[in-house]
Amino acid sequence: MNEFYQKDIFSIKDYTKEQLETIFTYTDKIMQLSLSERREICKGKILGYLFYEPSTRTRLSFESAMASIGGNSLGISDITSSSTQKGESLADTVRIMSIYSDVLVLRHPLDGSSRFAAEISDKPVINAGSGTEEHPTQAIQDLFTIKKEKKKIDGLKIGIVGDLKYGRTVYSLLHGLGNYDVDVNLISPESLRIRSDSTYEIKRKLDFTETTDIEEHLDELDVLYVTRIQKERFPDEEEYLKVKGSYVVGLDMLKRMKDDAIILHPLPRIDEISADVDKTKNAKYFEQAEYGKYTRSALLGMILNENSF
Ligand code: NCD
């Protein structure tokens, strides 16, 4: 039996390097299958999604992933059109969704929401973003992208720039990178440095330096992971306006980077990467979005099939 069968996905911290590599191997296998072979993997299975926060890629990539492996998806992406508006609790909505589906995908503004949902659901729960805490399937996609595009993860120098305080993809990525031998350079405005309650845990697994100056290590980086300033999570609009547009990656900056450096972004992008970077060979954020479909197909395949290997 595969070890992911019927298991929840809460946090990237729950995975060892070997387990991450197993997911990558299975993702590679899925990418090599023919379309008709892929469609057998989750034939007849149903994915149920509940998105209490906006999403484009995560929800669509889960839906697209499920369709490509033969399953179906149903769910609620606009919570204002659901019974939540009538006062239904998250617990009841989850209970109902777990009756109608084989696996649940949840995005919610509260940290710990997917663990809570898993206590109620008798079907596996996948965390598709919980507050400012984690976004584990994004990190799996990010690590897979690095591996595919750079042919390795160990030994790389990785810059992460933007909103390191509120960006949940950053925390999941850092914990994921903690399994590898990498040098990390964290670049943010002073007020958006990674949260001090997390630094202790991350420091135990990872070597990182912090700076406000994106130019400081630019010429050494193999990967630059750019993030959006998370406007919606600022308690005060004034504070957001102070840091808005702090870093913009443009062609001028790219010129000072290694020729084979790659630029990643979990998307959505607002103004932190200028559009003229998109057509360069270094821009890999759209490929990253595509890899997300395959990593999610792999995860769904492993969770829903006892013998997926
Ligand atoms: C991210 C998220 O929701 O945390 N989006 C995504 O899933 N790709 C990043 C963001 O919203 O900035």
Coordinates of C-alpha atoms and ligand atoms in Angstrom, one line a residue:
M1 CA 0.0 0.0 0.0
N2 CA 1.3 3.5 -0.7
E3 CA 1.9 5.6 2.4
F4 CA -0.2 8.5 1.2
Y5 CA -3.3 6.5 0.7
Q6 CA -6.3 8.1 2.5
K7 CA -4.0 10.6 4.3
D8 CA -4.7 14.3 4.8
I9 CA -2.3 17.0 3.7
F10 CA -2.1 19.7 6.3
S11 CA 1.5 20.9 6.4
I12 CA 4.7 20.5 4.4
K13 CA 6.4 20.0 7.7
D14 CA 4.9 16.5 7.8
Y15 CA 7.0 15.3 4.9
T16 CA 10.5 14.0 4.8
K17 CA 12.8 14.5 1.9
E18 CA 12.2 10.9 0.8
Q19 CA 8.5 11.4 0.8
L20 CA 8.8 14.6 -1.2
E21 CA 11.0 12.8 -3.7
T22 CA 8.4 10.0 -3.9
I23 CA 5.8 12.6 -4.8
F24 CA 8.1 14.0 -7.5
T25 CA 8.8 10.5 -8.9
Y26 CA 5.1 9.9 -9.1
T27 CA 4.5 13.3 -10.7
D28 CA 7.1 12.4 -13.3
K29 CA 5.3 9.1 -14.0
I30 CA 2.0 10.9 -14.5
M31 CA 3.6 13.3 -16.9
Q32 CA 4.8 10.4 -19.0
L33 CA 1.5 8.6 -19.2
S34 CA -0.7 8.9 -22.2
L35 CA -3.9 10.9 -21.7
S36 CA -6.0 7.7 -21.7
E37 CA -3.8 6.0 -19.2
R38 CA -4.0 9.1 -16.9
R39 CA -7.8 9.0 -17.0
E40 CA -7.8 5.6 -15.3
I41 CA -6.1 6.8 -12.2
C42 CA -9.1 8.4 -10.4
K43 CA -11.9 7.2 -12.6
G44 CA -15.2 7.7 -10.9
K45 CA -13.8 9.6 -7.9
I46 CA -15.1 12.9 -6.7
L47 CA -13.1 15.9 -5.4
G48 CA -15.1 18.3 -3.2
Y49 CA -13.7 21.8 -2.8
L50 CA -14.6 24.6 -0.3
F51 CA -12.9 27.9 -0.9
Y52 CA -13.6 30.5 1.7
E53 CA -11.0 32.8 0.2
P54 CA -10.5 33.8 -3.5
S55 CA -8.5 31.5 -5.7
T56 CA -7.8 31.1 -9.4
R57 CA -4.9 28.7 -9.9
T58 CA -5.2 26.5 -6.8
R59 CA -8.9 25.7 -7.4
L60 CA -8.6 25.4 -11.2
S61 CA -5.5 23.3 -11.0
F62 CA -7.1 20.9 -8.6
E63 CA -10.1 20.7 -10.9
S64 CA -8.0 20.3 -14.0
A65 CA -5.8 17.8 -12.2
M66 CA -8.8 15.7 -11.1
A67 CA -10.4 15.8 -14.6
S68 CA -7.1 14.7 -16.2
I69 CA -7.0 11.6 -14.0
G70 CA -10.6 10.7 -14.8
G71 CA -12.4 12.1 -11.7
N72 CA -14.9 14.9 -11.2
S73 CA -15.0 17.9 -9.0
L74 CA -17.8 19.7 -7.2
G75 CA -17.8 22.5 -4.7
I76 CA -18.2 26.0 -3.5
S77 CA -15.8 28.7 -4.7
D78 CA -18.0 31.7 -3.9
I79 CA -18.9 31.2 -0.3
T80 CA -21.6 34.0 -0.6
S81 CA -23.6 31.7 -2.8
S82 CA -23.6 28.9 -0.2
S83 CA -25.5 28.2 3.0
T84 CA -22.6 29.8 5.0
Q85 CA -24.6 33.0 4.2
K86 CA -27.5 31.5 6.1
G87 CA -25.3 30.9 9.1
E88 CA -24.2 27.3 8.4
S89 CA -21.0 26.4 10.3
L90 CA -17.8 25.3 8.7
A91 CA -18.2 22.0 10.6
D92 CA -21.6 21.3 9.0
T93 CA -20.5 22.4 5.5
V94 CA -17.5 20.0 5.8
R95 CA -19.6 17.2 7.0
I96 CA -22.0 17.5 4.1
M97 CA -19.1 17.9 1.6
S98 CA -17.5 14.7 2.9
I99 CA -20.7 12.8 2.2
Y100 CA -20.7 13.9 -1.5
S101 CA -17.0 13.5 -2.2
D102 CA -14.0 11.2 -1.8
V103 CA -11.5 13.9 -1.0
L104 CA -11.9 17.5 0.3
V105 CA -9.9 20.5 -0.7
L106 CA -10.2 23.4 1.7
R107 CA -9.0 27.0 1.6
H108 CA -9.9 29.1 4.6
P109 CA -8.6 32.3 6.3
L110 CA -8.0 30.6 9.6
D111 CA -4.7 28.9 10.5
G112 CA -5.4 25.3 11.5
S113 CA -8.7 25.2 9.5
S114 CA -7.8 22.0 7.6
R115 CA -6.9 20.1 10.8
F116 CA -10.2 21.2 12.2
A117 CA -12.0 20.0 9.0
A118 CA -10.2 16.7 9.1
E119 CA -11.6 16.0 12.6
I120 CA -15.1 16.2 11.1
S121 CA -14.6 14.7 7.7
D122 CA -14.2 11.0 7.3
K123 CA -12.6 11.7 3.9
P124 CA -9.1 12.9 3.5
V125 CA -8.6 16.7 3.6
I126 CA -6.1 18.7 1.6
N127 CA -5.1 22.1 2.8
A128 CA -5.2 24.5 -0.1
G129 CA -4.2 27.5 2.0
S130 CA -4.8 28.1 5.6
G131 CA -4.6 31.8 6.7
T132 CA -1.0 33.0 6.8
E133 CA 0.1 29.7 8.0
E134 CA 0.7 27.2 5.1
H135 CA 0.0 26.3 1.5
P136 CA 1.6 22.8 1.3
T137 CA 0.5 21.8 -2.2
Q138 CA 1.9 25.1 -3.5
A139 CA 5.3 24.3 -1.9
I140 CA 5.3 20.8 -3.4
Q141 CA 4.6 22.4 -6.8
D142 CA 7.4 25.0 -6.2
L143 CA 10.0 22.4 -5.2
F144 CA 9.0 20.3 -8.1
T145 CA 9.4 23.3 -10.4
I146 CA 12.9 24.0 -9.1
K147 CA 13.9 20.4 -9.5
K148 CA 12.6 20.2 -13.1
E149 CA 14.1 23.5 -14.2
K150 CA 17.4 23.4 -12.3
K151 CA 17.7 19.6 -12.4
K152 CA 18.4 19.6 -8.6
I153 CA 17.5 21.4 -5.4
D154 CA 20.6 20.6 -3.2
G155 CA 23.4 23.2 -3.6
L156 CA 21.2 26.0 -5.0
K157 CA 21.2 29.6 -3.8
I158 CA 17.6 30.8 -3.5
G159 CA 16.3 34.3 -3.0
I160 CA 12.7 34.8 -1.7
V161 CA 11.5 38.3 -2.0
G162 CA 8.3 40.2 -1.0
D163 CA 5.8 39.7 1.7
L164 CA 7.5 37.3 4.0
K165 CA 5.3 38.1 6.9
Y166 CA 1.9 37.3 5.6
G167 CA 2.7 35.1 2.6
R168 CA 1.8 31.5 3.5
T169 CA 3.5 30.1 0.4
V170 CA 6.8 31.4 1.8
Y171 CA 6.4 29.4 5.1
S172 CA 5.6 26.2 3.3
L173 CA 8.4 26.7 0.8
L174 CA 10.9 27.4 3.6
H175 CA 9.9 24.3 5.6
G176 CA 10.0 22.3 2.4
L177 CA 13.5 23.6 1.5
G178 CA 14.6 22.7 5.0
N179 CA 14.9 19.1 3.7
Y180 CA 17.6 20.2 1.2
D181 CA 21.0 21.6 1.4
V182 CA 20.3 25.2 0.1
D183 CA 21.4 28.7 0.9
V184 CA 18.4 31.0 1.3
N185 CA 18.4 34.8 1.1
L186 CA 15.2 36.4 2.4
I187 CA 14.5 39.9 1.0
S188 CA 11.7 42.1 2.3
P189 CA 10.9 45.5 3.8
E190 CA 11.8 45.6 7.5
S191 CA 8.1 45.4 8.4
L192 CA 7.5 42.3 6.3
R193 CA 10.3 40.1 7.6
I194 CA 9.4 36.5 8.4
R195 CA 7.5 36.2 11.6
S196 CA 9.7 35.8 14.6
D197 CA 7.6 32.9 16.0
S198 CA 8.7 30.9 12.9
T199 CA 12.3 31.8 12.7
Y200 CA 13.5 29.5 15.4
E201 CA 12.0 26.4 13.7
I202 CA 13.1 27.4 10.3
K203 CA 16.7 28.2 11.5
R204 CA 17.1 24.7 12.8
K205 CA 16.6 23.3 9.3
L206 CA 17.9 25.9 7.0
D207 CA 20.7 28.5 6.5
F208 CA 19.2 31.8 5.7
T209 CA 20.3 35.5 5.6
E210 CA 17.9 38.5 5.7
T211 CA 18.2 41.8 3.9
T212 CA 16.1 44.6 2.7
D213 CA 18.3 45.1 -0.4
I214 CA 17.4 42.9 -3.3
E215 CA 20.7 43.8 -5.1
E216 CA 22.8 42.4 -2.3
H217 CA 23.0 38.7 -3.5
L218 CA 21.3 39.1 -6.8
D219 CA 24.2 38.0 -8.9
E220 CA 24.6 34.8 -6.9
L221 CA 21.1 33.5 -7.0
D222 CA 20.0 30.4 -8.9
V223 CA 16.3 31.0 -8.1
L224 CA 14.4 34.1 -7.3
Y225 CA 11.0 33.4 -5.8
V226 CA 8.9 36.5 -5.9
T227 CA 5.8 37.0 -3.8
R228 CA 2.9 39.5 -3.8
I229 CA 2.4 41.9 -0.9
Q230 CA -0.7 40.4 0.8
K231 CA -2.8 43.5 0.9
E232 CA -5.9 41.7 2.3
R233 CA -4.0 40.5 5.4
F234 CA -2.8 44.0 6.6
P235 CA -4.7 45.2 9.6
D236 CA -4.3 48.7 8.3
E237 CA -4.4 50.0 4.7
E238 CA -1.8 52.7 5.7
E239 CA 0.7 50.1 6.5
Y240 CA 0.1 48.4 3.1
L241 CA 0.6 51.7 1.2
K242 CA 4.0 52.1 2.9
V243 CA 5.4 48.9 1.4
K244 CA 3.3 48.6 -1.8
G245 CA 5.6 48.3 -4.8
S246 CA 8.8 47.9 -2.7
Y247 CA 10.4 45.5 -5.2
V248 CA 9.8 45.2 -8.9
V249 CA 11.7 42.6 -10.8
G250 CA 12.4 44.0 -14.3
L251 CA 14.7 43.4 -17.2
D252 CA 17.4 45.7 -15.7
M253 CA 17.5 43.5 -12.6
L254 CA 17.5 40.3 -14.7
K255 CA 20.7 41.5 -16.5
R256 CA 22.5 41.5 -13.2
M257 CA 21.5 37.9 -12.4
K258 CA 23.1 34.6 -13.5
D259 CA 22.2 33.8 -17.1
D260 CA 20.5 30.6 -16.1
A261 CA 18.7 31.9 -12.9
I262 CA 15.0 31.3 -12.8
I263 CA 12.2 33.6 -11.6
L264 CA 9.3 31.9 -9.8
H265 CA 6.1 33.3 -8.4
P266 CA 3.1 31.5 -6.9
L267 CA 0.8 34.0 -8.6
P268 CA -1.3 36.1 -8.7
R269 CA 1.2 38.8 -9.7
I270 CA 0.3 42.4 -9.1
D271 CA 3.2 44.6 -10.0
E272 CA 6.2 42.8 -8.5
I273 CA 7.4 41.4 -11.8
S274 CA 7.1 43.6 -14.9
A275 CA 5.4 42.0 -17.8
D276 CA 8.4 42.3 -20.1
V277 CA 10.2 39.7 -18.0
D278 CA 7.5 37.1 -19.0
K279 CA 9.1 36.4 -22.4
T280 CA 12.6 35.9 -21.1
K281 CA 14.0 32.4 -20.7
N282 CA 14.4 33.0 -17.0
A283 CA 10.6 33.5 -16.3
K284 CA 9.3 30.1 -15.2
Y285 CA 6.1 31.2 -13.3
F286 CA 3.7 30.0 -15.9
E287 CA 5.5 26.6 -16.2
Q288 CA 5.3 26.5 -12.4
A289 CA 1.5 26.9 -12.6
E290 CA 1.5 24.1 -15.1
Y291 CA 3.6 21.8 -12.9
G292 CA 1.0 22.4 -10.2
K293 CA -1.5 20.5 -12.2
Y294 CA 0.8 17.5 -12.4
T295 CA 1.9 17.6 -8.7
R296 CA -1.8 17.8 -7.7
S297 CA -2.7 14.9 -10.0
A298 CA 0.0 12.9 -8.3
L299 CA -1.2 13.8 -4.8
L300 CA -4.8 13.0 -5.7
G301 CA -3.7 9.7 -7.3
M302 CA -1.8 8.6 -4.3
I303 CA -4.4 9.6 -1.8
L304 CA -7.2 7.9 -3.7
N305 CA -5.5 4.8 -4.9
E306 CA -4.2 2.2 -2.5
N307 CA -1.7 0.8 -5.0
S308 CA -0.7 3.8 -7.1
F309 CA 2.9 2.7 -7.7
Ligands
NCD1 C1 -1.1 32.1 -3.2 C2 -2.0 32.0 -1.9 O1 -3.2 31.9 -2.0 O2 -1.4 32.0 -0.9 N1 -1.8 31.9 -4.3 C3 -1.8 30.7 -4.9 O3 -2.4 29.8 -4.4 N2 -1.0 30.5 -6.0 C4 -0.3 33.4 -3.2 C5 -1.0 34.7 -3.1 O4 -2.2 34.8 -3.0 O5 -0.2 35.7 -3.2

